[in-house]
PDB file of C-alpha atoms in Angstrom:
ATOM      1  CA  MET A   1      -8.805   9.480   1.010  1.00  0.00           C
ATOM      2  CA  ALA A   2      -8.831   7.344   4.333  1.00  0.00           C
ATOM      3  CA  ASN A   3      -6.040   9.547   5.242  1.00  0.00           C
ATOM      4  CA  ASN A   4      -8.012  12.745   4.557  1.00  0.00           C
ATOM      5  CA  ILE A   5     -10.656  11.526   7.060  1.00  0.00           C
ATOM      6  CA  LEU A   6      -8.051  10.751   9.670  1.00  0.00           C
ATOM      7  CA  ARG A   7      -6.571  14.182   9.146  1.00  0.00           C
ATOM      8  CA  ASN A   8     -10.425  16.009   9.379  1.00  0.00           C
ATOM      9  CA  TYR A   9     -10.643  13.698  12.807  1.00  0.00           C
ATOM     10  CA  GLU A  10      -7.272  14.987  14.271  1.00  0.00           C
ATOM     11  CA  GLN A  11      -8.038  18.436  14.035  1.00  0.00           C
ATOM     12  CA  GLN A  12     -12.034  17.851  15.006  1.00  0.00           C
ATOM     13  CA  PHE A  13      -9.894  15.908  18.025  1.00  0.00           C
ATOM     14  CA  GLY A  14      -7.459  18.850  18.324  1.00  0.00           C
ATOM     15  CA  VAL A  15     -10.203  21.462  18.638  1.00  0.00           C
ATOM     16  CA  ILE A  16     -12.496  19.413  21.195  1.00  0.00           C
ATOM     17  CA  CYS A  17      -9.436  18.722  23.648  1.00  0.00           C
ATOM     18  CA  ALA A  18      -8.446  22.690  23.988  1.00  0.00           C
ATOM     19  CA  ASP A  19     -12.460  23.570  24.254  1.00  0.00           C
ATOM     20  CA  ILE A  20     -12.369  21.201  26.826  1.00  0.00           C
ATOM     21  CA  THR A  21      -9.423  22.581  28.248  1.00  0.00           C
ATOM     22  CA  ASN A  22     -10.859  26.112  28.189  1.00  0.00           C
ATOM     23  CA  LYS A  23     -13.806  25.280  29.330  1.00  0.00           C
ATOM     24  CA  ILE A  24     -12.477  23.547  33.082  1.00  0.00           C
ATOM     25  CA  SER A  25     -10.619  26.675  33.459  1.00  0.00           C
ATOM     26  CA  VAL A  26     -13.689  28.657  32.719  1.00  0.00           C
ATOM     27  CA  SER A  27     -16.066  26.561  35.067  1.00  0.00           C
ATOM     28  CA  VAL A  28     -14.413  27.131  38.131  1.00  0.00           C
ATOM     29  CA  SER A  29     -15.977  30.588  38.290  1.00  0.00           C
ATOM     30  CA  SER A  30     -19.048  30.020  36.406  1.00  0.00           C
ATOM     31  CA  SER A  31     -22.349  31.054  37.543  1.00  0.00           C
ATOM     32  CA  THR A  32     -24.419  28.109  35.851  1.00  0.00           C
ATOM     33  CA  LYS A  33     -22.019  25.405  36.430  1.00  0.00           C
ATOM     34  CA  SER A  34     -24.615  23.019  36.002  1.00  0.00           C
ATOM     35  CA  GLU A  35     -24.566  24.040  32.011  1.00  0.00           C
ATOM     36  CA  SER A  36     -20.537  23.897  32.002  1.00  0.00           C
ATOM     37  CA  ILE A  37     -20.515  20.281  33.524  1.00  0.00           C
ATOM     38  CA  SER A  38     -23.466  19.845  30.923  1.00  0.00           C
ATOM     39  CA  THR A  39     -20.941  21.178  28.040  1.00  0.00           C
ATOM     40  CA  ILE A  40     -18.024  18.685  29.352  1.00  0.00           C
ATOM     41  CA  GLU A  41     -19.615  16.081  29.625  1.00  0.00           C
ATOM     42  CA  SER A  42     -20.712  16.125  25.919  1.00  0.00           C
ATOM     43  CA  LEU A  43     -17.273  17.677  24.693  1.00  0.00           C
ATOM     44  CA  PHE A  44     -15.918  14.171  26.301  1.00  0.00           C
ATOM     45  CA  ASP A  45     -18.636  11.836  24.442  1.00  0.00           C
ATOM     46  CA  ASP A  46     -17.750  13.677  21.030  1.00  0.00           C
ATOM     47  CA  ALA A  47     -14.240  13.294  21.686  1.00  0.00           C
ATOM     48  CA  THR A  48     -14.706   9.462  22.442  1.00  0.00           C
ATOM     49  CA  GLU A  49     -16.782   9.112  19.701  1.00  0.00           C
ATOM     50  CA  ILE A  50     -14.245  10.852  17.240  1.00  0.00           C
ATOM     51  CA  ILE A  51     -11.595   8.267  18.622  1.00  0.00           C
ATOM     52  CA  GLU A  52     -13.958   5.300  17.935  1.00  0.00           C
ATOM     53  CA  GLN A  53     -14.457   6.599  14.289  1.00  0.00           C
ATOM     54  CA  MET A  54     -10.316   7.165  13.945  1.00  0.00           C
ATOM     55  CA  GLU A  55      -9.454   3.436  14.783  1.00  0.00           C
ATOM     56  CA  LEU A  56     -12.417   2.275  12.577  1.00  0.00           C
ATOM     57  CA  GLU A  57     -11.108   4.088   9.644  1.00  0.00           C
ATOM     58  CA  ILE A  58      -7.541   2.993  10.548  1.00  0.00           C
ATOM     59  CA  ARG A  59      -8.508  -0.658  10.581  1.00  0.00           C
ATOM     60  CA  ASP A  60     -10.665  -0.053   7.419  1.00  0.00           C
ATOM     61  CA  ALA A  61      -7.564   1.671   5.539  1.00  0.00           C
ATOM     62  CA  ASN A  62      -5.046  -1.211   7.371  1.00  0.00           C
ATOM     63  CA  SER A  63      -7.263  -3.607   5.841  1.00  0.00           C
ATOM     64  CA  SER A  64      -7.774  -2.712   1.940  1.00  0.00           C
ATOM     65  CA  LYS A  65      -4.122  -1.405   1.881  1.00  0.00           C
ATOM     66  CA  LYS A  66      -2.097  -4.256   3.576  1.00  0.00           C
ATOM     67  CA  ARG A  67      -0.513  -1.246   5.500  1.00  0.00           C
ATOM     68  CA  THR A  68       2.914  -2.868   6.929  1.00  0.00           C
ATOM     69  CA  GLN A  69       3.061  -3.890  10.704  1.00  0.00           C
ATOM     70  CA  GLU A  70       5.355  -0.837  11.721  1.00  0.00           C
ATOM     71  CA  GLN A  71       2.409   1.331  10.323  1.00  0.00           C
ATOM     72  CA  GLN A  72      -0.326  -0.461  11.580  1.00  0.00           C
ATOM     73  CA  ASP A  73       2.058   0.202  15.105  1.00  0.00           C
ATOM     74  CA  LYS A  74       2.832   3.742  14.248  1.00  0.00           C
ATOM     75  CA  TYR A  75      -1.346   4.769  13.775  1.00  0.00           C
ATOM     76  CA  LEU A  76      -2.152   2.975  17.135  1.00  0.00           C
ATOM     77  CA  ASN A  77       0.390   4.616  18.829  1.00  0.00           C
ATOM     78  CA  ILE A  78      -1.469   8.141  17.242  1.00  0.00           C
ATOM     79  CA  ILE A  79      -4.580   6.352  19.101  1.00  0.00           C
ATOM     80  CA  ASN A  80      -3.109   5.849  22.264  1.00  0.00           C
ATOM     81  CA  SER A  81      -1.390   8.790  22.708  1.00  0.00           C
ATOM     82  CA  TYR A  82      -4.913  10.298  21.627  1.00  0.00           C
ATOM     83  CA  LYS A  83      -7.310   8.166  23.890  1.00  0.00           C
ATOM     84  CA  SER A  84      -4.262   8.659  26.865  1.00  0.00           C
ATOM     85  CA  GLU A  85      -4.261  12.686  26.941  1.00  0.00           C
ATOM     86  CA  LEU A  86      -8.443  12.697  26.911  1.00  0.00           C
ATOM     87  CA  ALA A  87      -7.902  10.365  30.007  1.00  0.00           C
ATOM     88  CA  LYS A  88      -5.859  13.233  31.553  1.00  0.00           C
ATOM     89  CA  LEU A  89      -8.341  15.584  30.993  1.00  0.00           C
ATOM     90  CA  LYS A  90     -10.944  13.539  31.780  1.00  0.00           C
ATOM     91  CA  SER A  91      -8.822  12.900  35.536  1.00  0.00           C
ATOM     92  CA  GLU A  92      -8.368  17.123  35.435  1.00  0.00           C
ATOM     93  CA  PHE A  93     -12.404  17.170  35.107  1.00  0.00           C
ATOM     94  CA  ASN A  94     -13.246  14.854  37.790  1.00  0.00           C
ATOM     95  CA  ARG A  95     -11.025  16.245  40.428  1.00  0.00           C
ATOM     96  CA  GLN A  96     -12.041  19.878  39.852  1.00  0.00           C
ATOM     97  CA  VAL A  97     -15.775  18.184  40.238  1.00  0.00           C
ATOM     98  CA  LYS A  98     -14.877  16.612  43.549  1.00  0.00           C
ATOM     99  CA  ASN A  99     -13.246  19.630  44.939  1.00  0.00           C
ATOM    100  CA  LYS A 100     -17.049  20.715  45.065  1.00  0.00           C
ATOM    101  CA  SER A 101     -18.851  20.942  48.691  1.00  0.00           C
ATOM    102  CA  SER A 102     -20.956  17.667  49.595  1.00  0.00           C
ATOM    103  CA  LYS A 103     -24.009  19.830  49.374  1.00  0.00           C
ATOM    104  CA  SER A 104     -23.691  20.856  46.246  1.00  0.00           C
ATOM    105  CA  ASN A 105     -25.439  19.115  43.492  1.00  0.00           C
ATOM    106  CA  LEU A 106     -23.651  16.305  41.766  1.00  0.00           C
ATOM    107  CA  ASN A 107     -24.497  18.648  38.673  1.00  0.00           C
ATOM    108  CA  GLU A 108     -22.626  21.693  39.772  1.00  0.00           C
ATOM    109  CA  ILE A 109     -19.235  22.832  39.958  1.00  0.00           C
ATOM    110  CA  GLU A 110     -17.845  24.893  42.979  1.00  0.00           C
ATOM    111  CA  LEU A 111     -14.140  25.274  43.207  1.00  0.00           C
ATOM    112  CA  ASN A 112     -12.357  28.129  44.419  1.00  0.00           C
ATOM    113  CA  GLU A 113      -9.780  28.618  41.641  1.00  0.00           C
ATOM    114  CA  ASN A 114      -6.679  30.344  43.780  1.00  0.00           C
ATOM    115  CA  ASN A 115      -2.956  30.608  41.418  1.00  0.00           C
ATOM    116  CA  HIS A 116      -1.784  27.180  41.832  1.00  0.00           C
ATOM    117  CA  GLU A 117      -4.464  26.036  40.169  1.00  0.00           C
ATOM    118  CA  ASP A 118      -4.226  28.663  37.761  1.00  0.00           C
ATOM    119  CA  SER A 119      -0.826  27.726  36.801  1.00  0.00           C
ATOM    120  CA  GLU A 120      -2.233  23.856  37.156  1.00  0.00           C
ATOM    121  CA  LEU A 121      -4.975  24.735  34.270  1.00  0.00           C
ATOM    122  CA  PHE A 122      -2.339  27.090  32.354  1.00  0.00           C
ATOM    123  CA  GLU A 123       0.062  24.075  32.167  1.00  0.00           C
ATOM    124  CA  LEU A 124      -2.477  21.663  31.164  1.00  0.00           C
ATOM    125  CA  LYS A 125      -4.038  23.866  28.131  1.00  0.00           C
ATOM    126  CA  GLN A 126       0.065  24.183  27.642  1.00  0.00           C
ATOM    127  CA  LYS A 127       0.455  20.642  27.486  1.00  0.00           C
ATOM    128  CA  ASN A 128      -2.142  19.802  25.910  1.00  0.00           C
ATOM    129  CA  LYS A 129      -1.526  22.241  22.937  1.00  0.00           C
ATOM    130  CA  GLU A 130       1.778  20.433  22.649  1.00  0.00           C
ATOM    131  CA  ASN A 131       0.092  16.784  22.556  1.00  0.00           C
ATOM    132  CA  VAL A 132      -1.455  17.970  19.871  1.00  0.00           C
ATOM    133  CA  GLN A 133       0.939  19.385  17.869  1.00  0.00           C
ATOM    134  CA  LYS A 134       2.678  16.176  18.459  1.00  0.00           C
ATOM    135  CA  MET A 135      -0.099  14.020  17.332  1.00  0.00           C
ATOM    136  CA  ASN A 136      -0.571  16.172  13.900  1.00  0.00           C
ATOM    137  CA  ASN A 137       3.130  16.105  13.329  1.00  0.00           C
ATOM    138  CA  ASN A 138       2.355  12.161  13.874  1.00  0.00           C
ATOM    139  CA  LEU A 139      -0.239  11.466  11.484  1.00  0.00           C
ATOM    140  CA  GLU A 140       1.853  13.672   9.008  1.00  0.00           C
ATOM    141  CA  ASN A 141       4.419  11.978   9.211  1.00  0.00           C
ATOM    142  CA  GLY A 142       2.272   8.782   9.081  1.00  0.00           C
ATOM    143  CA  TYR A 143       0.259  10.404   5.754  1.00  0.00           C
ATOM    144  CA  ARG A 144       3.620  10.706   3.707  1.00  0.00           C
ATOM    145  CA  MET A 145       4.476   7.311   4.567  1.00  0.00           C
ATOM    146  CA  VAL A 146       1.449   6.235   3.367  1.00  0.00           C
ATOM    147  CA  LEU A 147       2.287   8.393   0.466  1.00  0.00           C
ATOM    148  CA  GLU A 148       5.969   7.052  -0.253  1.00  0.00           C
ATOM    149  CA  SER A 149       4.781   3.085   0.082  1.00  0.00           C
ATOM    150  CA  GLU A 150       2.052   4.265  -2.329  1.00  0.00           C
ATOM    151  CA  GLU A 151       4.374   5.837  -5.134  1.00  0.00           C
ATOM    152  CA  THR A 152       6.602   2.696  -4.260  1.00  0.00           C
ATOM    153  CA  GLY A 153       4.074   0.547  -4.936  1.00  0.00           C
ATOM    154  CA  LYS A 154       3.334   2.037  -8.402  1.00  0.00           C
ATOM    155  CA  THR A 155       6.667   2.148  -9.388  1.00  0.00           C
ATOM    156  CA  ILE A 156       6.867  -1.609  -8.967  1.00  0.00           C
ATOM    157  CA  LEU A 157       3.662  -2.848 -10.612  1.00  0.00           C
ATOM    158  CA  SER A 158       4.742  -0.847 -13.509  1.00  0.00           C
ATOM    159  CA  ASP A 159       8.401  -2.423 -13.313  1.00  0.00           C
ATOM    160  CA  LEU A 160       6.398  -5.881 -13.693  1.00  0.00           C
ATOM    161  CA  PHE A 161       4.009  -4.508 -16.269  1.00  0.00           C
ATOM    162  CA  GLY A 162       6.969  -3.455 -18.450  1.00  0.00           C
ATOM    163  CA  GLN A 163       8.612  -7.461 -17.741  1.00  0.00           C
ATOM    164  CA  ARG A 164       5.606  -8.923 -18.655  1.00  0.00           C
ATOM    165  CA  GLU A 165       5.115  -6.912 -21.990  1.00  0.00           C
ATOM    166  CA  GLN A 166       8.919  -7.856 -23.118  1.00  0.00           C
ATOM    167  CA  MET A 167       8.347 -11.051 -21.453  1.00  0.00           C
ATOM    168  CA  GLN A 168       5.268 -11.092 -24.106  1.00  0.00           C
ATOM    169  CA  ARG A 169       7.563  -9.927 -27.273  1.00  0.00           C
ATOM    170  CA  SER A 170      10.492 -12.683 -26.645  1.00  0.00           C
ATOM    171  CA  ARG A 171       7.940 -15.364 -26.889  1.00  0.00           C
ATOM    172  CA  ASP A 172       6.589 -14.196 -29.982  1.00  0.00           C
ATOM    173  CA  ARG A 173       9.763 -13.653 -31.297  1.00  0.00           C
ATOM    174  CA  LEU A 174      10.708 -17.361 -30.520  1.00  0.00           C
ATOM    175  CA  ARG A 175       7.478 -18.273 -31.921  1.00  0.00           C
ATOM    176  CA  GLU A 176       8.545 -16.586 -35.082  1.00  0.00           C
ATOM    177  CA  VAL A 177      11.847 -18.202 -35.294  1.00  0.00           C
ATOM    178  CA  ASN A 178      10.302 -21.574 -34.285  1.00  0.00           C
ATOM    179  CA  MET A 179       7.954 -21.214 -37.775  1.00  0.00           C
ATOM    180  CA  ASN A 180      10.913 -20.084 -39.180  1.00  0.00           C
ATOM    181  CA  LEU A 181      13.207 -23.348 -38.583  1.00  0.00           C
ATOM    182  CA  GLY A 182      10.099 -25.193 -39.568  1.00  0.00           C
ATOM    183  CA  LYS A 183       9.834 -23.868 -43.094  1.00  0.00           C
ATOM    184  CA  SER A 184      13.948 -24.271 -43.316  1.00  0.00           C
ATOM    185  CA  SER A 185      13.468 -27.683 -41.925  1.00  0.00           C
ATOM    186  CA  ARG A 186      10.928 -28.402 -44.887  1.00  0.00           C
ATOM    187  CA  VAL A 187      12.813 -27.097 -47.381  1.00  0.00           C
ATOM    188  CA  VAL A 188      16.650 -28.904 -46.542  1.00  0.00           C
ATOM    189  CA  GLY A 189      14.148 -31.561 -46.223  1.00  0.00           C
ATOM    190  CA  ALA A 190      13.345 -31.258 -49.871  1.00  0.00           C
ATOM    191  CA  MET A 191      16.721 -29.902 -51.204  1.00  0.00           C
ATOM    192  CA  THR A 192      17.909 -33.491 -49.914  1.00  0.00           C
ATOM    193  CA  ARG A 193      15.308 -35.684 -51.273  1.00  0.00           C
ATOM    194  CA  LYS A 194      16.252 -33.359 -54.603  1.00  0.00           C
ATOM    195  CA  ALA A 195      19.796 -34.370 -54.402  1.00  0.00           C
ATOM    196  CA  LEU A 196      19.008 -38.273 -53.419  1.00  0.00           C
ATOM    197  CA  GLN A 197      17.311 -38.309 -56.392  1.00  0.00           C
ATOM    198  CA  ASN A 198      19.877 -36.825 -59.084  1.00  0.00           C
ATOM    199  CA  LYS A 199      22.557 -38.706 -57.249  1.00  0.00           C
ATOM    200  CA  LEU A 200      20.273 -42.062 -57.877  1.00  0.00           C
ATOM    201  CA  ILE A 201      20.007 -40.560 -61.606  1.00  0.00           C
ATOM    202  CA  LEU A 202      23.333 -40.172 -62.019  1.00  0.00           C
ATOM    203  CA  ILE A 203      24.357 -43.424 -60.777  1.00  0.00           C
ATOM    204  CA  GLY A 204      21.596 -45.186 -62.974  1.00  0.00           C
ATOM    205  CA  LEU A 205      23.787 -42.847 -65.670  1.00  0.00           C
ATOM    206  CA  CYS A 206      27.234 -44.114 -65.184  1.00  0.00           C
ATOM    207  CA  ALA A 207      25.931 -47.867 -64.906  1.00  0.00           C
ATOM    208  CA  PHE A 208      24.311 -47.023 -68.557  1.00  0.00           C
ATOM    209  CA  LEU A 209      27.178 -46.178 -69.897  1.00  0.00           C
ATOM    210  CA  ILE A 210      29.093 -48.065 -68.461  1.00  0.00           C
ATOM    211  CA  LEU A 211      27.004 -51.288 -69.404  1.00  0.00           C
ATOM    212  CA  THR A 212      26.784 -49.707 -72.901  1.00  0.00           C
ATOM    213  CA  VAL A 213      30.662 -49.341 -73.019  1.00  0.00           C
ATOM    214  CA  VAL A 214      30.683 -53.079 -72.027  1.00  0.00           C
ATOM    215  CA  PHE A 215      28.341 -54.356 -74.839  1.00  0.00           C
ATOM    216  CA  VAL A 216      30.344 -52.459 -77.076  1.00  0.00           C
ATOM    217  CA  LEU A 217      33.562 -53.924 -76.229  1.00  0.00           C
ATOM    218  CA  TYR A 218      31.904 -57.323 -76.198  1.00  0.00           C
ATOM    219  CA  LEU A 219      30.985 -56.544 -79.949  1.00  0.00           C
ATOM    220  CA  VAL A 220      34.080 -55.473 -81.380  1.00  0.00           C
ATOM    221  CA  ILE A 221      36.173 -58.922 -79.619  1.00  0.00           C
ATOM    222  CA  LYS A 222      33.287 -60.804 -81.132  1.00  0.00           C
ATOM    223  CA  LYS A 223      33.781 -59.449 -84.323  1.00  0.00           C
ATOM    224  CA  ARG A 224      37.516 -59.745 -84.662  1.00  0.00           C
ATOM    225  CA  PHE A 225      37.631 -63.739 -83.639  1.00  0.00           C
ATOM    226  CA  ASN A 226      34.970 -64.070 -86.262  1.00  0.00           C
TER     227      ASN A 226
END
């Protein structure tokens, strides 16, 4: 969502910069110089406001999405290039205003256009278009990097969730094995006690048999001597 807003701001800024360049060129020979100055100044205010909105949007996006320092620096470079381009346009506009006659009203622009100025304005316009295109490419690259980062984050979260489920299943199996071991231990204990009881019984029987044999021998011997 934040990236769509930034792209919209970037397009608005490009349109305003192109409009400013065109109006600076037209205002040289315009008969409504005061209106041209007012319009251009208003466009500068709009461009400045767009840059401020983009700074706020980028700051909010960086805070909420926790972008890396590299991504933050990239967006800040884009904003700085916007500011630099706007400063160049303001400088050109002020230069045109200062070239008017000292007797003219400050709200009027009186410029005598010549071939050299036409060439400068044309070059400025072309440079502005190139810079806008470059800034658009930078923003597109930044947007692509953000999407790639989001996909990477989703993949990592998915892997972590899968590992968590696997660990949970392992704990369940370990708990089940412990329960089975407990049952086995109780069964072995019972069998051991049973075997001990049987052993005692067997010992008792053997002792009884031995005593019986001894008693019988005693009776036989006693009877013979009598």
